[in-house]
Coordinates of N, CA and C in Angstrom, one line a residue:
Chain A
D1 N 60.2 -105.6 7.4 CA 61.5 -104.7 7.0 C 62.9 -105.0 6.1
G2 N 63.0 -104.6 4.7 CA 64.6 -105.1 4.4 C 65.3 -104.8 5.2
G3 N 66.4 -105.7 5.3 CA 68.0 -104.9 5.8 C 68.7 -106.4 5.9
I4 N 69.6 -106.3 6.7 CA 70.8 -107.4 6.5 C 70.7 -107.8 8.0
T5 N 70.8 -109.0 8.5 CA 70.7 -109.4 9.6 C 71.8 -110.4 10.2
Q6 N 72.5 -109.9 11.0 CA 73.8 -110.6 11.5 C 73.2 -111.6 12.8
S7 N 73.8 -112.4 12.9 CA 74.0 -113.4 14.3 C 75.5 -114.0 14.8
P8 N 75.5 -114.5 15.9 CA 74.8 -113.6 17.0 C 75.4 -112.2 17.2
K9 N 74.8 -111.2 18.4 CA 75.7 -110.2 18.3 C 76.8 -110.4 19.0
Y10 N 76.9 -111.2 20.1 CA 78.3 -111.8 20.7 C 78.5 -113.1 20.5
L11 N 79.9 -113.2 20.5 CA 80.3 -114.5 20.4 C 81.3 -114.8 20.7
F12 N 81.7 -116.2 21.5 CA 82.7 -116.6 22.2 C 83.9 -117.3 21.4
R13 N 84.7 -117.5 21.3 CA 85.6 -118.6 20.9 C 86.5 -119.5 21.6
K14 N 86.7 -120.5 21.8 CA 87.9 -121.6 22.7 C 88.8 -121.8 21.8
E15 N 89.7 -122.0 22.1 CA 91.0 -122.4 21.4 C 91.0 -123.5 20.4
G16 N 91.3 -123.5 19.6 CA 91.4 -124.8 18.5 C 89.9 -124.9 17.7
Q17 N 88.7 -123.8 18.2 CA 87.7 -124.2 17.9 C 87.1 -123.6 16.4
N18 N 86.4 -123.9 15.6 CA 85.8 -123.2 14.4 C 84.3 -122.4 14.9
V19 N 84.1 -121.1 14.4 CA 83.0 -120.6 14.6 C 82.6 -120.0 13.7
T20 N 80.9 -119.8 13.3 CA 80.5 -119.2 12.3 C 79.3 -118.2 12.8
L21 N 79.6 -117.1 11.5 CA 78.7 -116.0 11.9 C 78.3 -115.8 11.0
S22 N 76.7 -115.5 10.9 CA 75.7 -115.6 10.1 C 75.3 -114.2 9.5
C23 N 75.2 -114.2 8.4 CA 74.5 -112.7 7.5 C 73.5 -113.4 6.7
E24 N 72.4 -112.6 6.9 CA 71.2 -112.5 5.7 C 70.6 -111.5 5.5
Q25 N 70.3 -111.3 4.1 CA 69.9 -110.1 3.7 C 68.5 -110.5 2.6
N26 N 67.4 -109.5 3.1 CA 66.3 -109.5 2.3 C 66.3 -108.4 1.3
L27 N 67.3 -107.9 0.6 CA 67.4 -106.5 -0.1 C 67.6 -107.1 -1.4
N28 N 67.6 -108.2 -1.8 CA 67.7 -109.0 -3.3 C 69.0 -108.5 -3.8
H29 N 69.7 -108.1 -2.7 CA 71.5 -107.6 -3.5 C 72.3 -108.7 -4.0
D30 N 72.9 -108.5 -4.9 CA 73.5 -109.7 -5.5 C 75.0 -109.6 -4.6
A31 N 75.4 -108.3 -4.4 CA 76.9 -108.7 -3.6 C 77.0 -108.7 -2.1
M32 N 77.6 -109.3 -1.6 CA 77.7 -109.5 0.1 C 79.5 -109.6 0.4
Y33 N 79.5 -108.7 1.2 CA 80.8 -108.7 1.9 C 81.2 -109.2 3.4
W34 N 82.4 -109.1 3.6 CA 82.8 -109.4 5.1 C 83.7 -108.5 5.4
Y35 N 83.6 -107.6 6.5 CA 84.7 -107.3 6.8 C 85.2 -107.4 8.4
R36 N 86.3 -107.1 8.6 CA 86.9 -107.1 10.4 C 87.2 -105.6 10.8
Q37 N 86.8 -105.3 11.9 CA 87.4 -104.1 12.4 C 87.9 -103.9 13.4
D38 N 89.1 -103.6 14.0 CA 90.0 -103.4 15.0 C 89.6 -102.4 15.8
P39 N 90.1 -102.6 17.1 CA 89.9 -101.0 17.8 C 90.6 -100.0 16.9
G40 N 89.8 -98.9 17.0 CA 90.7 -97.8 16.3 C 91.1 -97.8 15.1
Q41 N 90.5 -98.8 14.2 CA 90.9 -98.7 12.9 C 89.6 -99.1 11.6
G42 N 90.0 -98.7 10.5 CA 89.1 -98.9 9.6 C 88.7 -100.4 9.1
L43 N 87.9 -100.4 8.0 CA 87.5 -101.8 8.1 C 88.5 -102.9 6.5
R44 N 88.4 -103.8 7.0 CA 89.2 -104.3 6.2 C 88.7 -105.6 5.6
L45 N 88.5 -106.0 4.4 CA 87.6 -106.9 3.5 C 88.5 -108.3 4.1
I46 N 87.5 -109.2 4.1 CA 88.1 -110.5 4.6 C 87.4 -111.2 2.9
Y47 N 86.5 -111.1 2.7 CA 85.7 -112.1 1.6 C 84.7 -111.1 0.9
Y48 N 84.3 -111.2 -0.4 CA 83.1 -110.9 -0.9 C 82.7 -111.9 -2.2
S49 N 81.3 -111.8 -2.2 CA 80.7 -112.3 -3.7 C 79.9 -112.0 -4.0
Q50 N 80.0 -111.7 -5.5 CA 79.3 -110.8 -6.4 C 77.8 -111.8 -7.2
I51 N 78.1 -113.0 -6.8 CA 76.7 -114.0 -7.4 C 76.7 -115.3 -6.5
V52 N 76.0 -116.0 -6.2 CA 75.9 -117.2 -5.6 C 76.8 -118.0 -6.4
N53 N 77.2 -119.1 -5.1 CA 78.6 -120.1 -5.6 C 79.7 -119.7 -6.2
D54 N 79.8 -118.2 -5.7 CA 80.9 -118.1 -6.4 C 81.5 -116.9 -5.3
F55 N 83.0 -116.6 -4.8 CA 83.5 -115.4 -4.0 C 84.9 -115.7 -3.9
Q56 N 85.3 -114.4 -3.8 CA 86.7 -114.0 -3.8 C 87.5 -113.4 -2.4
K57 N 88.7 -113.6 -2.5 CA 89.2 -113.4 -0.9 C 89.3 -111.9 -0.9
G58 N 89.3 -111.3 0.4 CA 89.8 -110.3 0.0 C 91.2 -109.8 0.7
D59 N 91.6 -108.9 1.5 CA 93.0 -108.4 1.8 C 93.3 -109.4 2.9
I60 N 92.4 -109.9 3.7 CA 93.0 -110.4 4.8 C 92.0 -111.9 4.9
A61 N 92.0 -112.9 4.1 CA 91.4 -113.8 4.2 C 91.7 -115.1 4.8
E62 N 93.2 -114.7 5.3 CA 93.8 -116.6 5.5 C 93.0 -116.6 7.2
G63 N 92.8 -117.8 7.5 CA 92.1 -117.8 8.7 C 90.6 -118.0 8.7
Y64 N 90.1 -117.5 7.8 CA 88.5 -117.4 7.2 C 87.8 -118.3 6.5
S65 N 86.9 -118.6 6.3 CA 86.2 -119.5 5.1 C 84.7 -118.7 4.8
V66 N 84.1 -119.3 3.6 CA 82.8 -118.5 3.5 C 82.0 -119.4 2.5
S67 N 80.9 -119.4 2.4 CA 80.1 -120.0 1.6 C 79.1 -119.0 0.7
R68 N 78.7 -119.6 -0.2 CA 77.4 -118.5 -0.9 C 76.3 -119.5 -1.5
E69 N 75.9 -120.5 -0.9 CA 74.7 -121.2 -1.4 C 73.4 -120.7 -1.8
K70 N 73.3 -119.3 -1.1 CA 72.0 -118.6 -1.6 C 72.1 -117.2 -1.7
K71 N 71.4 -116.6 -2.6 CA 71.6 -114.9 -2.8 C 71.5 -114.5 -1.2
E72 N 70.5 -114.9 -0.4 CA 70.0 -113.7 0.6 C 71.1 -114.6 1.7
S73 N 72.4 -115.3 1.8 CA 72.8 -115.8 3.1 C 74.5 -116.1 2.5
F74 N 75.6 -115.6 3.4 CA 76.8 -115.5 3.4 C 77.3 -115.9 4.5
P75 N 77.4 -116.7 5.1 CA 77.9 -117.2 6.2 C 79.5 -117.3 6.4
L76 N 80.1 -116.5 7.3 CA 81.6 -116.6 7.3 C 82.3 -117.3 8.8
T77 N 83.0 -118.3 8.4 CA 83.5 -119.3 9.3 C 84.8 -118.8 9.8
V78 N 85.4 -118.7 11.2 CA 86.5 -118.3 11.8 C 86.9 -119.4 12.0
T79 N 88.4 -119.8 11.3 CA 88.8 -121.0 11.7 C 89.8 -121.0 12.8
S80 N 90.2 -122.3 13.4 CA 91.4 -122.3 14.4 C 92.7 -121.6 14.0
A81 N 92.8 -121.7 12.6 CA 94.1 -121.1 12.0 C 94.0 -119.4 11.9
Q82 N 93.0 -118.9 12.5 CA 93.1 -117.5 12.7 C 93.3 -117.4 14.1
K83 N 94.4 -117.0 14.2 CA 95.3 -116.8 15.5 C 95.1 -115.4 16.2
N84 N 94.4 -114.5 15.7 CA 93.7 -113.5 16.5 C 92.4 -112.7 16.3
P85 N 91.5 -113.7 16.5 CA 90.1 -113.5 15.8 C 89.1 -112.1 17.0
T86 N 89.6 -112.0 17.6 CA 89.4 -111.0 18.4 C 89.1 -109.7 17.7
A87 N 87.8 -109.2 17.1 CA 87.6 -108.1 16.4 C 85.9 -108.1 16.0
F88 N 85.3 -106.7 15.7 CA 84.1 -106.8 15.7 C 83.9 -107.1 13.7
Y89 N 82.9 -108.0 13.6 CA 82.8 -108.5 12.3 C 81.8 -108.0 11.5
L90 N 81.8 -107.4 10.3 CA 80.4 -106.6 9.8 C 80.4 -107.3 8.2
C91 N 78.8 -107.4 8.1 CA 78.7 -108.0 7.0 C 77.9 -106.7 6.3
A92 N 78.1 -106.8 4.7 CA 77.2 -105.8 4.2 C 77.2 -106.3 2.8
S93 N 76.2 -105.6 2.0 CA 75.5 -105.7 0.5 C 75.4 -104.6 0.1
A94 N 75.3 -105.0 -1.4 CA 74.9 -103.9 -2.3 C 74.3 -104.5 -3.5
V95 N 74.2 -103.4 -4.5 CA 73.7 -104.1 -5.8 C 74.1 -102.8 -6.7
G96 N 74.5 -103.3 -7.7 CA 75.2 -102.8 -8.8 C 76.4 -101.9 -8.3
D97 N 76.4 -100.5 -8.8 CA 77.7 -99.3 -8.4 C 76.8 -99.1 -6.8
Q98 N 75.8 -99.2 -6.5 CA 75.3 -98.5 -5.3 C 75.8 -99.1 -3.9
P99 N 76.1 -98.2 -2.9 CA 76.7 -97.9 -1.9 C 76.2 -99.4 -1.0
Q100 N 77.5 -99.7 -0.4 CA 77.3 -101.0 0.5 C 76.5 -100.2 1.8
H101 N 75.7 -101.6 2.1 CA 75.2 -101.3 3.9 C 75.2 -102.4 4.3
F102 N 75.2 -102.0 6.0 CA 76.0 -102.9 7.0 C 74.8 -103.5 7.5
G103 N 75.3 -104.7 7.9 CA 74.5 -105.5 9.4 C 74.6 -104.5 10.8
D104 N 74.4 -105.1 11.5 CA 74.5 -104.6 13.1 C 76.0 -105.3 13.3
G105 N 76.6 -106.0 12.9 CA 77.8 -106.6 13.3 C 77.6 -107.6 14.2
T106 N 79.5 -108.4 14.4 CA 79.0 -109.5 15.8 C 80.4 -109.4 16.3
R107 N 80.5 -109.2 17.5 CA 81.5 -108.9 18.0 C 82.2 -110.5 18.5
L108 N 83.1 -110.8 18.2 CA 83.6 -112.1 18.7 C 84.8 -111.8 19.5
S109 N 84.9 -112.6 20.4 CA 86.2 -112.7 21.2 C 86.5 -113.5 22.0
I110 N 87.5 -113.9 22.2 CA 88.3 -115.5 22.8 C 88.1 -115.9 24.1
L111 N 87.5 -116.9 24.7 CA 87.4 -117.2 26.2 C 88.9 -117.8 26.6
Chain B
Q1 N 102.4 -94.9 0.9 CA 101.5 -94.5 1.5 C 100.3 -94.9 1.1
K2 N 99.3 -95.0 2.3 CA 98.1 -95.5 2.4 C 97.0 -95.3 1.2
E3 N 96.8 -96.2 0.8 CA 95.3 -95.9 -0.2 C 94.3 -94.9 0.0
V4 N 93.6 -94.7 1.3 CA 93.1 -93.7 1.6 C 93.2 -93.4 2.9
E5 N 93.2 -92.1 2.6 CA 94.0 -91.7 4.4 C 93.1 -90.5 4.8
Q6 N 92.6 -90.8 6.4 CA 92.1 -89.7 7.3 C 92.8 -89.1 8.2
N7 N 92.6 -87.8 8.5 CA 93.5 -87.9 10.1 C 92.6 -88.3 11.0
S8 N 92.9 -88.8 12.0 CA 92.3 -89.9 13.2 C 91.9 -88.8 14.4
G9 N 92.0 -87.7 14.1 CA 91.2 -86.8 14.8 C 91.8 -86.9 16.6
P10 N 91.0 -87.0 17.5 CA 89.8 -86.1 17.4 C 89.7 -84.9 16.8
L11 N 89.1 -84.5 16.1 CA 88.2 -83.0 16.0 C 87.3 -82.1 16.9
S12 N 87.7 -81.7 17.5 CA 86.5 -81.3 18.3 C 86.1 -80.0 17.6
V13 N 84.8 -79.6 17.6 CA 84.4 -78.3 17.2 C 82.9 -77.7 18.4
P14 N 82.6 -76.8 18.4 CA 81.5 -76.3 19.3 C 80.1 -76.7 18.5
E15 N 79.0 -76.8 19.4 CA 78.0 -76.6 18.7 C 77.5 -75.8 17.8
G16 N 76.9 -75.9 16.9 CA 76.6 -74.8 16.2 C 77.5 -74.6 15.0
A17 N 78.8 -75.0 15.2 CA 79.6 -74.6 14.1 C 79.6 -75.8 13.2
I18 N 80.6 -75.3 11.9 CA 80.8 -76.2 10.9 C 82.2 -77.0 10.9
A19 N 81.8 -78.4 10.6 CA 82.9 -79.7 11.0 C 83.4 -79.7 9.5
S20 N 84.8 -80.0 9.3 CA 85.4 -80.2 8.1 C 86.2 -81.6 8.5
L21 N 85.8 -82.3 7.6 CA 86.7 -83.6 7.6 C 87.0 -83.8 6.2
N22 N 88.6 -84.4 6.0 CA 88.9 -84.7 4.9 C 89.6 -85.8 4.9
C23 N 89.6 -85.9 3.3 CA 89.9 -87.6 3.0 C 91.0 -87.7 1.9
T24 N 91.9 -87.9 1.6 CA 92.8 -88.2 0.5 C 92.8 -89.4 0.0
Y25 N 92.9 -89.8 -1.4 CA 92.8 -91.1 -1.7 C 94.4 -91.0 -3.0
S26 N 94.9 -92.2 -3.1 CA 96.0 -92.6 -3.8 C 95.6 -92.9 -5.4
D27 N 94.7 -93.3 -5.8 CA 94.2 -93.6 -7.0 C 93.9 -92.5 -7.9
R28 N 94.4 -92.1 -8.9 CA 94.0 -90.7 -9.5 C 92.2 -91.1 -10.2
V29 N 92.2 -92.8 -10.7 CA 91.1 -93.0 -11.9 C 89.7 -93.2 -10.6
S30 N 90.0 -93.1 -9.2 CA 88.7 -93.5 -8.5 C 87.3 -93.0 -8.8
Q31 N 86.3 -93.4 -9.2 CA 85.0 -93.2 -9.4 C 84.0 -93.0 -8.4
S32 N 84.1 -93.4 -7.5 CA 83.2 -93.6 -6.5 C 83.4 -93.4 -4.8
F33 N 82.9 -92.3 -4.4 CA 83.2 -91.9 -3.1 C 82.0 -92.0 -2.2
F34 N 82.5 -92.5 -0.7 CA 81.1 -92.4 0.3 C 82.0 -91.9 1.8
W35 N 81.1 -91.4 2.5 CA 80.9 -91.2 4.0 C 79.8 -91.9 4.6
Y36 N 80.6 -92.5 5.7 CA 79.7 -93.4 6.4 C 80.0 -92.7 8.1
R37 N 79.0 -93.0 8.9 CA 79.3 -92.2 10.2 C 79.2 -93.4 11.1
Q38 N 79.5 -93.7 12.0 CA 79.7 -94.9 13.0 C 80.0 -94.6 14.3
Y39 N 78.9 -94.3 14.9 CA 78.9 -94.5 16.4 C 79.5 -95.5 17.1
S40 N 80.3 -95.4 18.5 CA 80.6 -96.2 19.2 C 79.9 -97.4 19.2
G41 N 80.6 -98.4 19.1 CA 80.2 -100.0 19.3 C 78.9 -100.2 18.0
K42 N 78.8 -99.3 17.5 CA 77.5 -99.5 16.3 C 78.5 -100.0 14.7
S43 N 77.5 -100.4 13.9 CA 77.9 -100.5 12.4 C 77.9 -99.3 11.8
P44 N 78.5 -99.3 10.7 CA 78.7 -97.7 9.9 C 77.6 -97.4 9.1
E45 N 77.0 -96.0 8.7 CA 76.0 -96.1 8.4 C 76.2 -95.0 7.4
L46 N 76.0 -95.2 6.0 CA 75.9 -94.2 4.8 C 75.5 -93.1 5.0
I47 N 76.0 -91.8 5.2 CA 75.4 -90.6 5.0 C 75.6 -89.8 3.7
M48 N 76.5 -90.1 2.9 CA 76.8 -89.6 1.5 C 77.5 -90.2 0.7
S49 N 77.3 -89.9 -0.5 CA 77.9 -90.6 -1.7 C 78.3 -89.6 -2.5
I50 N 79.4 -89.8 -3.4 CA 79.4 -88.6 -4.3 C 80.3 -89.4 -5.3
Y51 N 79.9 -89.0 -6.8 CA 80.6 -89.4 -7.5 C 81.4 -88.6 -8.7
S52 N 81.2 -87.1 -8.7 CA 81.6 -86.4 -9.9 C 82.1 -85.2 -9.1
N53 N 82.9 -84.5 -9.5 CA 83.8 -83.4 -8.9 C 82.5 -82.3 -8.8
G54 N 82.8 -81.4 -7.7 CA 82.4 -80.5 -7.2 C 81.2 -80.7 -5.6
D55 N 80.2 -80.3 -5.5 CA 79.7 -80.4 -4.0 C 78.0 -81.0 -4.5
K56 N 78.1 -81.7 -3.4 CA 76.8 -82.3 -3.3 C 76.4 -82.5 -1.9
E57 N 74.9 -81.6 -1.8 CA 74.3 -81.2 -0.6 C 73.3 -82.2 -0.1
D58 N 73.2 -82.2 1.2 CA 71.8 -83.3 1.5 C 71.6 -82.8 3.3
G59 N 70.9 -81.8 3.3 CA 70.4 -81.5 4.6 C 71.5 -80.6 5.2
R60 N 72.0 -80.9 6.3 CA 73.5 -80.2 7.3 C 74.5 -80.7 6.3
F61 N 74.6 -81.8 5.8 CA 75.8 -82.4 5.0 C 76.2 -82.1 3.6
T62 N 77.6 -81.5 3.4 CA 77.8 -81.1 2.1 C 79.2 -82.4 1.6
A63 N 79.2 -83.0 0.9 CA 80.4 -83.7 -0.2 C 80.9 -82.9 -0.7
Q64 N 82.1 -82.6 -1.0 CA 83.2 -82.4 -1.8 C 84.0 -83.0 -2.5
L65 N 84.0 -83.2 -3.7 CA 85.0 -83.8 -4.4 C 86.0 -83.0 -5.3
N66 N 87.3 -83.5 -5.3 CA 88.0 -82.8 -6.0 C 89.1 -83.8 -6.5
K67 N 88.6 -84.4 -8.0 CA 89.5 -85.4 -8.1 C 90.9 -85.2 -9.0
A68 N 91.2 -84.1 -9.3 CA 92.5 -83.3 -9.4 C 93.5 -83.6 -8.3
S69 N 92.9 -83.1 -7.5 CA 93.7 -83.1 -6.1 C 93.8 -84.2 -5.4
Q70 N 92.6 -85.2 -5.5 CA 92.6 -86.7 -5.1 C 91.9 -86.5 -3.7
Y71 N 91.0 -85.5 -3.4 CA 90.6 -85.3 -2.0 C 88.9 -85.2 -1.7
V72 N 88.6 -85.8 -1.3 CA 87.1 -85.7 -0.9 C 87.1 -85.1 0.5
S73 N 85.9 -84.1 0.7 CA 85.6 -84.0 2.1 C 84.4 -83.9 2.7
L74 N 84.1 -83.6 3.9 CA 82.5 -83.9 4.4 C 82.3 -82.7 4.9
L75 N 81.2 -81.6 5.0 CA 81.2 -80.3 5.9 C 79.8 -80.8 6.5
I76 N 80.2 -80.9 7.8 CA 78.8 -80.7 8.6 C 78.3 -79.4 9.0
R77 N 77.4 -78.8 8.6 CA 77.2 -77.6 8.9 C 76.1 -77.5 10.5
D78 N 75.7 -76.4 11.2 CA 75.1 -76.2 12.4 C 75.4 -77.8 13.2
S79 N 76.8 -77.8 13.7 CA 77.0 -79.5 14.2 C 76.3 -79.4 15.4
Q80 N 75.6 -80.4 15.7 CA 75.1 -81.0 17.2 C 75.9 -82.0 17.8
P81 N 75.5 -82.3 19.0 CA 76.5 -83.0 19.7 C 75.9 -84.9 19.6
S82 N 74.8 -84.9 18.8 CA 74.4 -86.0 18.2 C 75.6 -86.3 16.8
D83 N 75.9 -85.3 16.3 CA 76.8 -85.8 15.7 C 78.2 -86.3 15.8
S84 N 78.7 -86.1 17.0 CA 79.9 -86.9 17.7 C 79.7 -88.6 17.2
A85 N 80.7 -88.7 16.5 CA 81.1 -90.2 16.2 C 82.3 -90.4 15.1
T86 N 82.6 -91.4 14.9 CA 83.9 -91.3 13.8 C 83.3 -91.6 12.3
Y87 N 83.8 -90.8 11.3 CA 83.3 -90.8 9.9 C 84.4 -91.2 9.2
L88 N 83.9 -92.7 8.5 CA 84.8 -93.3 7.7 C 84.6 -92.7 6.4
C89 N 85.8 -92.8 5.5 CA 86.1 -92.3 4.4 C 85.9 -93.6 3.6
A90 N 85.3 -93.6 2.2 CA 85.6 -95.3 1.4 C 85.6 -95.0 0.0
V91 N 86.4 -95.2 -0.6 CA 86.6 -95.1 -2.3 C 86.7 -96.5 -3.0
K92 N 86.1 -96.0 -3.9 CA 86.0 -97.5 -4.9 C 87.5 -97.0 -5.8
L93 N 88.5 -98.3 -5.7 CA 89.3 -97.7 -6.2 C 89.9 -98.5 -7.7
R94 N 90.5 -98.2 -8.3 CA 90.9 -98.5 -9.8 C 90.8 -100.1 -9.5
G95 N 90.2 -101.1 -10.4 CA 90.2 -102.5 -10.1 C 89.6 -102.7 -9.0
G96 N 88.6 -102.1 -8.5 CA 88.0 -102.5 -7.5 C 86.6 -103.1 -8.2
G97 N 87.1 -104.5 -8.8 CA 85.9 -105.2 -9.0 C 84.7 -105.9 -8.2
G98 N 83.7 -106.3 -8.4 CA 82.6 -106.7 -7.1 C 82.5 -105.2 -6.3
N99 N 82.4 -103.9 -6.8 CA 82.1 -102.9 -6.2 C 83.0 -103.1 -4.8
K100 N 84.6 -103.3 -4.7 CA 84.7 -103.3 -3.5 C 85.3 -102.0 -3.1
L101 N 85.3 -101.5 -1.6 CA 85.7 -100.0 -1.3 C 87.1 -100.6 -0.4
T102 N 87.6 -99.5 -0.7 CA 89.1 -99.3 0.2 C 88.2 -98.2 1.6
F103 N 88.5 -98.3 3.1 CA 88.2 -97.3 4.1 C 89.7 -97.1 4.4
G104 N 88.9 -95.7 4.9 CA 90.4 -95.1 5.8 C 90.0 -95.6 7.3
T105 N 91.2 -94.9 7.9 CA 90.7 -95.4 9.5 C 89.7 -94.7 10.4
G106 N 89.2 -93.4 9.7 CA 88.3 -92.9 10.3 C 88.3 -91.5 10.6
T107 N 88.0 -90.6 11.1 CA 88.1 -89.3 11.9 C 87.5 -89.2 13.2
Q108 N 87.3 -89.2 14.4 CA 86.7 -89.0 15.2 C 86.1 -87.8 15.4
L109 N 84.9 -87.3 15.6 CA 84.6 -85.8 15.6 C 84.0 -86.0 17.1
K110 N 84.2 -84.7 17.7 CA 83.5 -84.4 19.2 C 82.8 -83.3 18.7
V111 N 81.5 -82.9 19.3 CA 80.9 -81.7 19.2 C 80.5 -81.4 20.6
E112 N 81.0 -80.1 21.2 CA 81.0 -80.0 22.2 C 80.0 -78.7 23.0
L113 N 79.1 -79.1 23.6 CA 78.1 -78.2 24.1 C 79.0 -76.8 24.6

């Protein structure tokens, strides 16, 4: 089945540690996005990528990094510089002006 | 003023009633509008998209767009308990390169038996 796969579903980070969240899609979508959602809040854009080997900062990119080496994959690294990383992280993809579709999300917590 | 605004609710309606969810946006030249449904602990699911003024119907859902007044609404007819969720309004604002969307904070809907 075509879709967007995020892993892991739950992730725990220790102080000073970088962690990487995986996002893979087999929809042949050009554009991919990372959002952060805090309790009772809407989605805030972290990074997005329209084509392979290119990506742009969203509204809250500080403390995060991404890569887009393959069309299917858009991993997000939460670095130790992100002091408040506890949130629900959502990956989405889209083609052209079509709506974005989301993966199931990764819930990140601090140990 | 927030770019995309929604009443956070909760909006409570009895089963079988019509639920009306509203969203206003700040950018007059926005072109694309979406409604997502999000169940607690789950990811958002697209339920409606609308691009031109007027109504768009899909089953029990109707999206209404009024660009002059800068609002978009979602009507849910014959509301069911399974419709209880948070509904997110998303707008592609001017300069939204890369198909960037701006989301409202969502309206929580509760359908009561």
